[in-house]
XYZ file of C-alpha atoms in Angstrom:
178
model
C 50.456 200.103 -145.888
C 47.149 201.469 -147.200
C 49.003 203.838 -149.545
C 51.074 200.958 -150.916
C 47.937 198.869 -151.470
C 46.215 201.791 -153.196
C 49.312 202.436 -155.325
C 49.453 198.760 -156.427
C 45.729 198.785 -157.257
C 46.039 202.001 -159.310
C 49.006 200.565 -161.253
C 47.060 197.343 -161.911
C 44.058 199.331 -163.176
C 46.264 201.423 -165.476
C 47.879 198.288 -166.860
C 44.498 196.661 -167.521
C 43.236 199.845 -169.241
C 46.298 199.909 -171.504
C 45.817 196.258 -172.414
C 42.109 196.819 -173.079
C 42.856 199.886 -175.244
C 45.480 197.979 -177.225
C 43.132 195.023 -177.787
C 40.312 197.357 -178.862
C 42.508 199.094 -181.439
C 43.871 195.749 -182.678
C 40.346 194.350 -183.011
C 39.177 197.445 -184.890
C 42.127 197.323 -187.320
C 41.569 193.580 -187.847
C 37.891 194.187 -188.594
C 38.765 196.814 -191.226
C 41.368 194.576 -192.868
C 39.058 191.544 -192.933
C 36.151 193.624 -194.291
C 38.336 195.021 -197.105
C 39.607 191.549 -197.946
C 36.078 190.116 -198.154
C 34.571 193.128 -199.949
C 37.254 194.567 -202.187
C 36.703 197.990 -203.675
C 38.820 198.910 -206.651
C 39.080 202.426 -207.981
C 40.470 203.829 -211.169
C 40.685 207.458 -212.215
C 39.197 208.177 -215.637
C 38.476 211.394 -217.533
C 35.733 212.700 -219.803
C 36.491 212.337 -223.509
C 35.343 215.892 -224.155
C 33.986 218.901 -222.367
C 30.470 218.448 -223.783
C 28.152 215.507 -224.135
C 27.495 214.200 -227.630
C 24.175 213.623 -229.334
C 21.067 215.793 -229.277
C 22.233 218.060 -226.424
C 25.865 218.476 -227.517
C 25.649 222.298 -227.377
C 23.391 222.372 -224.326
C 24.941 220.110 -221.687
C 28.573 220.022 -220.601
C 30.712 217.740 -218.477
C 32.737 219.262 -215.650
C 36.301 218.504 -216.817
C 37.817 216.698 -213.850
C 39.122 213.312 -212.889
C 36.370 210.876 -211.884
C 36.669 207.731 -209.798
C 35.390 204.579 -211.438
C 34.610 202.419 -208.397
C 34.268 198.653 -208.593
C 32.576 197.052 -205.578
C 32.955 193.321 -205.536
C 32.036 190.544 -203.164
C 30.432 187.153 -203.636
C 26.914 188.597 -203.805
C 27.321 192.037 -205.360
C 29.363 193.218 -208.307
C 28.689 196.847 -209.001
C 30.604 199.478 -210.882
C 29.771 203.144 -210.329
C 30.957 206.389 -211.828
C 30.097 209.716 -210.192
C 30.348 212.684 -212.549
C 29.221 216.288 -212.708
C 27.225 217.708 -215.589
C 26.593 221.403 -216.164
C 23.931 223.078 -218.318
C 25.426 225.390 -220.964
C 22.149 226.585 -222.453
C 18.544 226.391 -221.385
C 16.508 223.535 -222.843
C 12.900 222.624 -222.072
C 11.605 219.195 -223.031
C 8.195 219.100 -224.671
C 5.454 217.076 -223.002
C 5.851 214.232 -225.474
C 9.680 214.135 -225.235
C 11.932 212.081 -223.009
C 15.645 212.637 -222.321
C 17.929 209.603 -222.491
C 21.495 209.925 -221.152
C 23.927 207.073 -221.784
C 27.509 206.655 -220.593
C 30.062 204.462 -222.331
C 33.550 203.663 -221.097
C 36.271 204.193 -223.700
C 39.989 204.006 -224.253
C 42.079 207.138 -224.840
C 41.143 207.302 -228.526
C 37.389 207.030 -227.914
C 36.861 203.373 -228.815
C 34.059 201.914 -226.716
C 34.994 199.205 -224.218
C 33.903 195.696 -225.138
C 33.930 194.662 -221.461
C 31.012 196.865 -220.334
C 27.492 197.598 -221.499
C 26.425 201.184 -222.174
C 24.903 202.580 -218.986
C 21.666 204.562 -219.013
C 21.208 207.196 -216.312
C 18.541 206.294 -213.753
C 15.280 208.279 -213.591
C 16.109 210.210 -210.390
C 19.350 211.631 -211.788
C 17.839 212.109 -215.243
C 15.015 214.165 -213.696
C 17.614 216.330 -211.903
C 19.316 217.029 -215.227
C 15.981 217.811 -216.907
C 15.038 220.273 -214.121
C 18.378 222.100 -214.285
C 18.228 222.301 -218.089
C 14.740 223.788 -217.812
C 16.000 226.423 -215.336
C 18.974 227.202 -217.532
C 21.184 227.603 -214.472
C 24.894 226.879 -214.471
C 24.623 224.689 -211.372
C 26.740 221.546 -211.409
C 24.613 218.390 -211.316
C 26.014 215.332 -209.534
C 24.913 212.105 -211.205
C 25.858 208.466 -210.725
C 25.972 205.862 -213.463
C 25.829 202.175 -212.576
C 27.772 200.200 -215.149
C 27.250 196.510 -215.889
C 30.034 194.264 -217.078
C 29.551 191.932 -220.043
C 31.719 189.233 -218.513
C 33.036 188.623 -215.012
C 36.120 190.745 -214.408
C 38.568 190.708 -211.523
C 39.736 194.262 -212.137
C 39.032 197.271 -214.292
C 40.863 196.844 -217.627
C 43.913 199.085 -218.002
C 42.881 200.411 -221.421
C 39.805 202.135 -219.967
C 40.914 205.708 -219.378
C 37.952 207.809 -220.478
C 34.193 207.958 -220.770
C 31.744 209.459 -223.210
C 28.196 210.636 -222.545
C 25.592 210.441 -225.292
C 22.246 212.248 -225.086
C 19.145 211.489 -227.062
C 15.702 213.057 -227.066
C 13.002 210.495 -227.833
C 9.294 210.781 -228.351
C 7.378 209.198 -225.483
C 5.332 206.167 -226.395
C 1.668 206.973 -226.299
C -0.439 204.209 -224.840
C -4.172 203.858 -225.639
């Protein structure tokens, strides 16, 4: 009789563990689905429009020729578009003390026409300083940088005509303040 009671209790415990495991997995999957529905993330693969940047450093800085994910994060509070790319120094370049490097990304169509839906995006200081350091070293190390792109008007998706991007470099004189 004790063995039968123990056997029934073990079977009941196994059944409750299976139910608990199933409910845990179902809850986890539901959480992921609800989170993705509330915070959609759209991605589109785009390509560099050339193997080098254009502008002042066109013979000095290259773009690693690979597909890049243009990621569009969107919820009711945040709308952010990011593009992670890799740059690579071709030649050594040292900025003078009174010079400043500006790196701008523009989204384009396949023929190189700039998108009217997005503003040109300037590279943030942290990533720009990484590029400046690697150019100064003259190494052929790939530099991972992230551009945050702002839309001119509210979009629900990334326009289909955007297939490429172009990077423009400019060396400016720093403003001297009295």
